[in-house]
Amino acid sequence: MTQYMEFEKPLAEIEGKAEELRAMARQGEDMDVSAEAATLDTKAKAMLEELYANLTPWRKCQVARHPERPHCADYLKAMFTEYTPLAGDRNFADDHAVMGGLARFNDMPVVVIGHEKGNDTKSRIDRNFGMARPEGYRKATRLMDLAGRFGLPVITLVDTAGAYPGKGAEERGQSEAIARATEKCLQIGVPLISVIIGEGGSGGAVAFATANRVAMLEHSIYSVISPEGCASILWKDSEKMREAAEALRLTAQDLKQLGVTDRIIPEPLGGAHRDWVATIDAVRKEIAAILVELGDMDGPALIADRRKKFLDLGSKGLAA
Amino acid sequence: MNWITNYVRPRINSIFSRRETPDNLWTKCTECGTMLFHREVSDNLNVCTSCNHHMAITPRDRFEALFDGGVFTEVDVPMPIADPLQFRDQKKYPDRMKAAQKATGEDDAMLVARGEIGRTPIIAAAQDFSFMGGSMGMYVGNAIIAAAEEAVKLKRPLILFSAAGGARMQEGILSLMQMPRTTVAIQMLKEAKLPYIVVLTHPTTGGVTASYAMLGDVHIAEPNALICFAGPRVIEQTIREQLPEGFQRAEYLLDHGMLDRVTSRTKMREELIAICRMLLGMTPPVAGDLPAPDPEDASAAPDTPAVDAPTT
């Protein structure tokens, strides 16, 4: 059963009714409801199309954060083979908010790293809701370094509200850990591809997404600050998140125009959470295409490409 | 309405700059509340003579005290496109910019200069907290790139004084992109084997700390400076407990291994000279007040063998 978002309430009603009809039919009463249910289905589909054709930035935030959206672990399972997790930062701990290790992508050995938010109370707590501590960034740095030395492409899956704001995280050097991960992204002579699959939250995302190519799912977001945070600072009212989401230009479509993201991966109708298989398949195709595109570049060329990309960023505005 | 309220100040008053007849000869220390004679405080680099509290100092004032004879040449910073997102909160971003430019007399939140300190040619960059909280936008990114390029071109160390609330929200994602962007700039310095020294001043937080401010060869902080990624208020809201005294202050970070030194602003110059000269394999510094270098161009001083020094 899908969890509906607030703006989907009218849709929930229709889909609910169709479901009810079918349940009644299943209970054996000899009534033919299929025609009626089909009408409702068509109506629901039309409404879904209308809703998703023009999602406001705030609605996109809600879709990007939808708890049933496929998460890093789901991509690892469906998109890779021989996933072999590698744990720990060799300093302090293993951060469960960050998954990573060796795997094969279309038989090609790669290093994959991603934020994992968890999907029920227990796993969410274990994963710290996808908010990494310094150990997570240091693990990522270590894995990227490994990839660089053995010539394996790196694929990162970004899905985090941001780095964890906690006492221990600060004491152990959250900022330094993020800075070093960003630096490592820029140093490795292998293809680095980043896909923002849900939320790209601030510095916690940059540490993984300083990549040759950054792709975003259609309804994912990438922002310097959460709309709620921005609203409470600039509007002095955290309820102004709709306005803030609008102003921040955090949608994949705006970011493409600004040159921050290179590609937008289309999502199934109604968002990634409605069809995992199609979503993950689309991501797989995009990564494969980018790998081919980067295939001709050697190590120094890849490093130069990344540098140029980030040095040039910001020459485009929305007005242009 | 009477003639008193309608009274217009004679225009001639505005010709005299306010500085000549300051209406506040006294400054109150923001920490201990002691009334301090204005000139005494500025002579002491805005450090309270009573409690040693380090008050904010503008990049220009800092550079005047830092460089030999107060002489430095500004390094040009390319202006980025204005208001790339057409950002508007309660005010329009361009209006906020104009107000900040008017209040500070600067283009944006960072000043880059070349000159000599203790006859050691350097490039310095300083962030201006009084300009929209020192926030890092495209201009600050451009400034750091310009500083790094100048340092590489002239083979000089870069000393960067950080002070910022974090990224500039009004530039949205483009401010966030300054994190990788400035990291590229720092890599240029490292590849050229040039020292990069960060002086972290109050406050250095957010995306600034998580990029160029934490990638120095040497990290020095001013006493009691707040240095963090997430601010104390955010953390208290998240973990719902009181943070210990002095949490995220310079001394606390020193204890936790994130800094090399905590140094008073009044001793900073000597220390920077000593460190730069040792890293560059130069002779010990000459003690005492040095006169300004040749007025022609401080930057052109060719005498110092910055990178001819052995590197490994």
XYZ file of C-alpha atoms in Angstrom:
632
model
C 0.000 0.000 0.000
C 1.493 3.276 -1.097
C 1.975 6.033 1.412
C 0.318 9.091 -0.035
C 1.711 12.546 0.281
C -0.483 15.429 1.263
C -0.902 16.732 -2.244
C -1.936 13.273 -3.410
C -5.025 13.091 -1.149
C -7.645 13.257 -3.921
C -5.742 10.545 -5.736
C -5.661 8.415 -2.597
C -9.444 8.556 -2.471
C -9.903 7.291 -6.004
C -7.280 4.609 -5.763
C -8.724 3.593 -2.415
C -12.190 3.198 -3.890
C -10.901 1.067 -6.757
C -9.069 -1.107 -4.268
C -12.204 -1.452 -2.141
C -14.242 -2.566 -5.140
C -11.741 -5.225 -5.997
C -11.629 -6.432 -2.410
C -15.398 -6.803 -2.439
C -15.215 -8.779 -5.648
C -12.613 -11.048 -4.158
C -14.888 -11.808 -1.233
C -16.888 -13.839 -3.618
C -19.991 -11.768 -4.086
C -20.850 -12.394 -7.646
C -20.636 -8.894 -8.856
C -18.714 -7.681 -11.786
C -16.862 -4.604 -10.654
C -14.047 -4.729 -13.127
C -15.586 -2.138 -15.411
C -16.178 0.266 -12.567
C -12.736 -0.329 -11.143
C -11.186 0.249 -14.532
C -12.960 3.588 -14.850
C -11.584 4.592 -11.504
C -8.137 3.452 -12.539
C -8.228 5.568 -15.667
C -9.362 8.520 -13.620
C -6.556 7.941 -11.138
C -3.989 7.712 -13.881
C -5.148 10.950 -15.431
C -4.975 12.651 -12.076
C -1.511 11.256 -11.410
C -0.318 12.532 -14.753
C -1.708 15.933 -14.033
C -0.204 16.060 -10.533
C 3.259 14.984 -11.641
C 3.415 17.003 -14.829
C 4.025 20.149 -12.865
C 5.281 19.357 -9.395
C 6.154 22.434 -7.389
C 9.646 22.443 -5.868
C 8.241 21.745 -2.412
C 6.263 18.773 -3.720
C 9.402 17.507 -5.372
C 11.106 17.652 -1.971
C 8.359 15.452 -0.595
C 8.686 12.962 -3.453
C 12.475 12.961 -3.100
C 12.100 12.128 0.581
C 9.324 9.593 0.142
C 10.052 6.708 2.535
C 9.165 4.073 -0.067
C 11.525 5.422 -2.674
C 14.208 2.902 -3.635
C 17.257 3.479 -1.459
C 20.929 2.760 -1.890
C 20.609 -0.803 -0.593
C 17.904 -1.511 -3.171
C 20.092 -0.284 -6.008
C 22.971 -2.361 -4.688
C 20.815 -5.435 -4.784
C 19.254 -4.848 -8.196
C 21.909 -3.062 -10.187
C 25.121 -4.791 -9.152
C 26.380 -8.331 -8.747
C 28.929 -9.690 -6.293
C 28.453 -6.699 -4.008
C 31.145 -7.095 -1.379
C 30.805 -4.531 1.397
C 34.029 -3.075 2.747
C 33.697 -1.540 6.176
C 35.367 0.959 8.410
C 37.459 4.085 8.268
C 40.504 2.442 9.941
C 40.400 5.158 12.575
C 37.356 4.930 14.733
C 34.314 3.051 13.473
C 32.203 1.823 10.608
C 29.455 4.260 9.761
C 26.283 2.457 8.743
C 24.867 5.576 7.122
C 27.307 4.963 4.299
C 27.329 1.724 2.338
C 30.222 0.890 0.130
C 32.435 -1.750 -1.304
C 33.407 -3.658 -4.394
C 30.822 -4.823 -6.882
C 30.305 -5.585 -10.527
C 28.307 -3.327 -12.768
C 27.466 -5.164 -15.995
C 30.322 -7.489 -15.063
C 32.773 -4.622 -14.772
C 34.398 -4.365 -11.340
C 33.667 -1.011 -9.696
C 33.651 0.631 -6.301
C 30.197 1.722 -5.207
C 29.471 4.113 -2.357
C 26.148 5.530 -1.189
C 24.075 6.947 1.632
C 21.481 4.576 3.055
C 18.522 5.958 4.986
C 16.916 2.687 6.098
C 13.328 1.613 5.570
C 11.862 0.842 9.001
C 12.398 2.169 12.499
C 15.119 -0.271 13.350
C 17.130 0.107 10.171
C 16.616 3.858 10.146
C 18.199 4.142 13.558
C 20.999 1.809 12.531
C 21.600 3.904 9.406
C 21.218 7.150 11.341
C 18.590 8.201 8.747
C 21.296 8.425 6.121
C 23.154 11.191 7.919
C 26.810 10.271 7.917
C 29.359 10.997 10.600
C 33.037 11.669 9.900
C 33.664 7.901 9.823
C 31.325 7.593 6.858
C 33.174 10.222 4.860
C 36.527 8.740 5.837
C 35.349 5.302 4.737
C 34.306 6.828 1.413
C 37.685 8.548 1.072
C 39.419 5.253 1.730
C 37.309 3.413 -0.842
C 37.811 6.088 -3.492
C 41.525 5.897 -2.891
C 41.370 2.125 -3.296
C 39.460 2.528 -6.552
C 41.997 5.043 -7.802
C 44.911 2.732 -7.125
C 43.323 -0.285 -8.773
C 41.783 1.570 -11.672
C 38.152 0.845 -10.806
C 35.416 3.302 -11.741
C 33.549 4.784 -8.783
C 29.762 5.042 -8.680
C 28.231 7.052 -5.862
C 24.546 7.097 -4.959
C 23.624 10.242 -3.068
C 20.647 10.272 -0.733
C 21.127 12.253 2.447
C 19.514 15.114 4.296
C 23.047 16.194 5.156
C 25.960 15.356 7.387
C 24.954 14.474 10.945
C 24.939 17.450 13.317
C 26.047 15.772 16.539
C 28.505 16.288 19.339
C 30.749 13.351 18.576
C 30.673 14.048 14.855
C 31.918 17.559 15.466
C 34.591 16.423 17.912
C 35.939 13.932 15.425
C 36.186 16.514 12.672
C 33.051 16.421 10.539
C 34.205 19.344 8.409
C 37.677 17.974 7.853
C 36.271 14.581 6.889
C 33.944 16.168 4.301
C 36.708 18.389 2.940
C 39.029 15.400 2.536
C 36.377 13.346 0.766
C 35.724 16.199 -1.684
C 39.455 16.509 -2.210
C 39.774 12.780 -2.855
C 36.942 12.942 -5.404
C 39.038 15.429 -7.347
C 42.237 13.395 -7.122
C 41.405 9.940 -8.391
C 42.294 9.043 -11.951
C 39.256 6.855 -12.590
C 35.746 7.697 -13.820
C 33.627 9.045 -10.972
C 29.894 9.031 -11.587
C 27.369 10.295 -9.138
C 23.620 9.772 -9.160
C 21.395 11.747 -6.846
C 18.641 9.261 -6.159
C 16.700 11.218 -3.539
C 17.987 14.060 -1.449
C 21.308 15.769 -2.114
C 21.777 17.574 1.152
C 24.519 20.186 1.276
C 28.121 19.317 2.162
C 27.150 15.755 2.961
C 26.260 15.326 -0.714
C 29.157 17.303 -2.189
C 31.612 14.920 -0.525
C 30.306 12.159 -2.835
C 29.110 14.165 -5.814
C 32.236 15.987 -6.940
C 32.114 13.738 -9.963
C 32.874 13.721 -13.690
C 29.178 13.393 -14.329
C 26.341 14.107 -11.965
C 22.978 12.624 -12.874
C 19.773 13.292 -11.002
C 16.537 11.388 -10.891
C 13.686 13.488 -12.229
C 12.182 14.238 -8.823
C 15.333 14.321 -6.750
C 16.687 17.499 -5.188
C 20.135 18.934 -4.499
C 20.526 21.950 -2.306
C 22.836 24.002 -0.132
C 20.351 23.868 2.731
C 16.989 22.229 3.382
C 13.995 24.414 2.507
C 12.940 24.269 6.166
C 16.368 25.429 7.323
C 16.495 28.184 4.737
C 13.001 29.351 5.675
C 13.828 29.560 9.338
C 16.967 31.598 8.664
C 15.853 33.936 5.878
C 12.121 34.117 6.537
C 12.454 33.567 10.294
C 9.603 31.106 9.905
C 10.184 27.444 9.155
C 6.643 27.207 7.766
C 7.755 29.183 4.718
C 9.456 26.114 3.267
C 7.367 26.293 0.100
C 8.735 29.735 -0.697
C 12.250 28.651 0.244
C 12.066 25.540 -1.934
C 11.011 27.774 -4.802
C 13.801 30.299 -4.261
C 16.599 27.764 -3.782
C 16.228 26.249 -7.271
C 16.833 22.767 -5.978
C 15.007 20.722 -8.601
C 16.837 18.582 -11.134
C 15.357 20.730 -13.913
C 16.734 24.007 -12.516
C 20.084 22.421 -11.725
C 20.399 21.172 -15.281
C 19.918 24.706 -16.504
C 22.605 25.918 -14.094
C 25.008 23.238 -15.277
C 25.249 21.575 -11.875
C 23.755 18.341 -13.057
C 24.576 16.823 -16.429
C 21.622 14.537 -16.925
C 18.126 13.987 -15.686
C 16.945 10.401 -15.392
C 13.177 10.174 -15.965
C 11.126 8.562 -13.214
C 8.063 6.374 -13.701
C 4.710 8.151 -13.521
C 3.968 9.042 -9.921
C 7.556 8.928 -8.749
C 10.271 6.338 -8.221
C 8.457 4.759 -5.279
C 5.651 3.560 -7.555
C 7.910 1.453 -9.721
C 11.276 0.409 -8.375
C 12.139 -1.861 -11.264
C 11.658 0.805 -13.900
C 13.523 3.390 -11.814
C 16.541 1.241 -11.133
C 16.611 0.135 -14.747
C 16.655 3.725 -15.940
C 19.528 4.511 -13.568
C 21.426 1.472 -14.766
C 21.092 2.533 -18.404
C 22.268 6.044 -17.633
C 25.325 4.880 -15.705
C 26.223 2.470 -18.490
C 25.961 5.272 -21.051
C 28.140 7.585 -18.974
C 30.754 4.862 -18.493
C 30.975 4.505 -22.256
C 31.232 8.260 -22.635
C 34.108 8.462 -20.140
C 35.737 5.309 -21.480
C 38.167 7.103 -23.754
C 39.693 9.252 -21.058
C 42.802 8.188 -19.206
C 43.563 9.056 -15.564
C 44.995 12.551 -16.042
C 42.239 13.426 -18.515
C 39.577 12.363 -16.037
C 41.131 14.462 -13.279
C 41.421 17.435 -15.619
C 37.809 16.970 -16.731
C 36.570 17.048 -13.142
C 38.617 20.090 -12.281
C 37.464 22.020 -15.277
C 33.869 21.116 -14.620
C 33.932 22.530 -11.109
C 36.098 25.539 -11.907
C 33.688 26.521 -14.682
C 30.569 26.060 -12.618
C 28.695 29.190 -11.896
C 29.225 30.922 -15.187
C 25.594 30.234 -16.008
C 22.660 31.812 -14.289
C 18.977 31.172 -14.754
C 18.538 34.480 -16.503
C 20.783 33.426 -19.356
C 5.693 69.731 11.510
C 7.698 72.751 12.464
C 10.939 74.204 11.305
C 12.972 71.999 13.617
C 11.803 68.750 12.089
C 12.142 70.175 8.630
C 15.619 71.320 9.325
C 18.068 69.982 6.788
C 21.604 69.451 7.898
C 23.989 71.747 6.049
C 25.549 69.836 3.232
C 29.051 70.837 4.250
C 28.889 68.437 7.190
C 28.971 65.446 4.931
C 32.189 66.622 3.345
C 34.112 65.922 6.511
C 34.504 62.253 6.891
C 33.153 60.787 10.045
C 36.484 59.381 10.941
C 37.964 62.795 11.628
C 35.474 63.492 14.314
C 34.357 60.101 15.499
C 31.215 60.278 17.529
C 32.247 57.171 19.346
C 35.665 57.654 20.798
C 34.935 54.725 23.021
C 34.272 51.129 22.145
C 32.614 48.698 24.455
C 34.171 45.243 24.558
C 31.472 42.855 23.399
C 32.660 40.265 25.897
C 33.560 41.943 29.202
C 31.764 45.251 28.646
C 34.781 47.389 29.508
C 34.790 50.802 27.856
C 37.935 51.017 25.774
C 39.471 54.012 24.089
C 38.871 53.531 20.399
C 42.406 54.136 19.236
C 43.836 51.906 21.883
C 41.670 49.058 20.657
C 42.488 49.549 17.005
C 46.193 49.750 17.849
C 45.729 46.421 19.565
C 44.058 44.951 16.433
C 40.583 44.998 17.974
C 41.665 42.772 20.815
C 40.256 43.906 24.166
C 43.090 45.182 26.314
C 41.214 44.143 29.391
C 39.990 40.585 28.725
C 41.884 39.633 25.538
C 38.609 39.082 23.662
C 39.178 39.084 19.912
C 36.603 41.353 18.306
C 35.969 41.323 14.573
C 38.457 43.081 12.312
C 37.944 43.971 8.664
C 40.261 42.462 6.045
C 41.628 45.899 5.222
C 42.540 46.689 8.820
C 44.037 43.257 9.202
C 46.168 43.632 6.086
C 47.364 47.062 7.154
C 48.677 45.528 10.345
C 49.959 42.392 8.665
C 52.019 43.650 5.749
C 55.341 45.444 6.174
C 54.643 49.133 6.593
C 50.969 48.451 5.953
C 51.643 48.281 2.230
C 49.875 45.790 0.027
C 48.536 45.524 -3.498
C 45.050 44.246 -4.029
C 44.691 41.267 -6.334
C 41.822 41.623 -8.787
C 38.952 39.230 -8.324
C 36.709 38.611 -11.339
C 33.132 39.631 -10.634
C 30.716 36.714 -11.037
C 27.308 37.131 -12.610
C 25.003 38.914 -10.210
C 22.055 37.145 -8.641
C 22.210 33.958 -10.718
C 19.062 32.468 -9.194
C 17.011 35.656 -9.071
C 16.715 34.891 -5.418
C 14.169 36.588 -3.319
C 13.292 36.018 0.312
C 11.850 38.860 2.327
C 14.229 41.078 0.399
C 15.700 40.724 -3.045
C 19.256 39.432 -3.106
C 20.589 42.388 -5.156
C 19.143 44.723 -2.530
C 20.895 42.842 0.244
C 24.104 42.995 -1.763
C 23.813 46.720 -2.309
C 23.206 47.314 1.375
C 26.233 45.200 2.318
C 28.415 46.928 -0.265
C 27.364 50.304 1.010
C 27.920 49.373 4.653
C 31.363 47.859 4.123
C 32.673 49.695 1.066
C 33.779 46.338 -0.353
C 32.637 44.384 -3.419
C 31.983 41.187 -1.517
C 33.108 39.102 1.435
C 36.753 38.510 0.571
C 39.816 40.650 -0.002
C 42.950 39.312 -1.698
C 46.309 41.048 -1.560
C 49.965 40.534 -2.278
C 52.782 42.037 -0.308
C 55.515 41.208 2.135
C 55.443 40.226 5.758
C 58.823 40.431 7.486
C 60.314 40.743 4.005
C 58.642 37.463 3.044
C 56.553 37.807 -0.107
C 53.134 36.264 0.347
C 49.590 36.299 -0.951
C 46.909 36.850 1.652
C 43.160 36.445 1.472
C 40.797 37.488 4.225
C 37.112 36.900 4.596
C 34.920 39.726 5.797
C 32.355 38.627 8.348
C 30.702 42.036 8.245
C 29.736 41.426 4.607
C 26.644 39.196 4.762
C 28.210 37.051 7.444
C 31.275 36.426 5.316
C 29.180 33.953 3.370
C 30.771 31.972 0.597
C 29.251 32.617 -2.785
C 30.683 32.731 -6.272
C 32.708 35.861 -5.515
C 34.477 34.225 -2.568
C 35.152 31.208 -4.783
C 36.594 33.489 -7.462
C 38.687 35.253 -4.821
C 40.213 32.021 -3.563
C 40.941 30.871 -7.100
C 42.493 34.258 -7.898
C 44.583 34.053 -4.722
C 45.790 30.540 -5.512
C 46.601 31.426 -9.120
C 48.507 34.507 -8.022
C 50.418 32.458 -5.449
C 51.321 29.835 -8.043
C 52.306 32.478 -10.576
C 54.565 34.331 -8.153
C 55.619 31.192 -6.241
C 54.493 32.509 -2.907
C 52.717 30.996 0.077
C 49.041 31.734 0.591
C 47.765 32.786 3.984
C 44.002 32.705 4.275
C 42.010 34.239 7.121
C 38.622 32.556 7.256
C 35.478 34.006 8.821
C 32.065 32.941 7.647
C 28.678 31.715 8.688
C 28.853 29.262 5.797
C 27.558 29.185 2.253
C 25.539 32.060 0.806
C 22.013 30.741 0.626
C 20.963 33.384 -1.880
C 23.196 31.723 -4.444
C 21.738 28.319 -3.626
C 23.470 25.377 -5.207
C 26.070 27.633 -6.804
C 27.328 28.563 -3.354
C 27.519 24.883 -2.468
C 29.558 24.309 -5.617
C 32.220 26.601 -4.183
C 33.222 23.724 -1.918
C 34.680 21.603 -4.738
C 35.684 24.750 -6.589
C 37.856 26.131 -3.804
C 39.219 22.635 -3.177
C 40.561 22.690 -6.742
C 42.257 26.016 -5.949
C 43.947 24.536 -2.891
C 45.134 21.583 -4.971
C 46.901 23.981 -7.317
C 48.912 25.266 -4.360
C 49.752 21.795 -3.148
C 50.886 20.689 -6.587
C 53.119 23.760 -6.813
C 54.517 22.789 -3.378
C 53.569 26.119 -1.888
C 52.576 26.497 1.754
C 48.908 27.117 2.431
C 48.269 28.414 5.907
C 44.763 28.882 7.250
C 44.071 31.267 10.090
C 40.620 30.429 11.402
C 38.916 33.396 13.000
C 35.590 33.788 14.741
C 33.368 32.350 13.410
C 34.265 29.795 10.748
C 31.362 27.442 10.163
C 29.436 25.344 7.664
C 30.576 24.723 4.126
C 33.586 26.998 4.564
C 34.987 24.804 7.318
C 34.158 21.732 5.269
C 36.280 22.858 2.337
C 39.211 25.268 2.078
C 39.408 26.166 5.779
C 40.237 22.592 6.795
C 42.673 21.761 4.007
C 45.628 23.853 5.144
C 49.184 22.681 5.661
C 49.015 24.513 8.968
C 45.855 25.472 10.853
C 46.104 28.340 13.317
C 43.078 29.749 15.108
C 42.456 32.924 17.032
C 41.560 32.369 20.695
C 37.970 31.401 21.438
C 36.966 31.399 17.762
C 33.892 29.284 17.019
C 34.897 26.680 14.445
C 32.443 24.011 13.394
C 30.430 22.380 10.660
C 27.009 22.382 12.328
C 26.484 25.222 14.773
C 25.855 24.627 18.483
C 22.183 25.591 18.222
C 21.516 23.071 15.487
C 23.249 20.356 17.499
C 21.378 21.192 20.676
C 18.113 20.943 18.768
C 19.126 17.594 17.301
C 20.477 15.830 20.363
C 18.360 17.750 22.877
C 21.038 18.249 25.431
C 23.254 21.060 26.602
C 26.688 21.168 25.043
C 29.762 21.424 27.260
C 31.389 24.759 28.010
C 33.749 25.873 25.269
C 32.417 23.290 22.776
C 33.567 24.031 19.207
C 35.822 26.835 20.364
C 39.406 27.072 19.112
C 40.928 25.620 22.287
C 38.481 22.715 22.210
C 39.410 21.945 18.603
C 43.082 22.154 19.480
C 42.477 19.517 22.168
C 40.674 17.353 19.630
C 43.474 17.476 17.100
C 41.853 19.649 14.446
C 44.249 22.594 14.787
C 47.990 23.072 15.029
C 47.927 26.178 17.165
C 45.809 28.783 18.878
C 47.538 32.125 18.661
C 46.600 35.600 19.817
C 46.024 38.095 17.018
C 48.757 40.358 18.367
C 51.340 37.578 17.994
C 49.966 36.171 14.742
C 52.151 38.154 12.362
C 55.438 37.025 13.907
C 54.257 33.465 13.893
C 53.146 33.529 10.264
C 56.476 34.983 9.225
C 58.377 32.314 11.135
C 56.311 29.453 9.733
C 56.383 30.680 6.127
C 60.113 31.228 6.196
C 60.820 27.815 7.673
C 58.544 26.019 5.207
C 60.259 27.825 2.358
C 63.752 27.138 3.689
C 64.535 30.831 4.050
C 66.853 32.492 6.557
C 65.495 33.461 9.987
C 63.402 36.626 9.945
C 64.888 39.985 10.832
C 63.486 41.163 14.132
C 61.927 44.541 14.663
C 59.655 46.856 12.744
C 60.496 46.904 9.099
C 59.842 49.876 6.906
C 57.610 49.447 3.916
C 59.225 47.751 0.973
C 59.957 49.750 -2.145
C 56.808 51.643 -2.914
C 56.904 50.743 -6.611
C 55.365 47.362 -6.177
C 55.678 45.176 -3.165
C 54.858 42.220 -5.311
C 57.736 42.657 -7.680
C 60.371 41.981 -5.036
C 62.426 39.345 -6.793
C 64.978 38.710 -4.076
C 63.446 35.863 -2.150
C 64.084 32.357 -3.350
C 60.617 31.138 -2.601
C 60.679 27.907 -4.486
C 64.327 27.532 -5.217
C 64.462 26.098 -1.747
C 64.804 22.345 -1.493
C 61.393 20.780 -1.582
C 61.884 17.371 -0.135
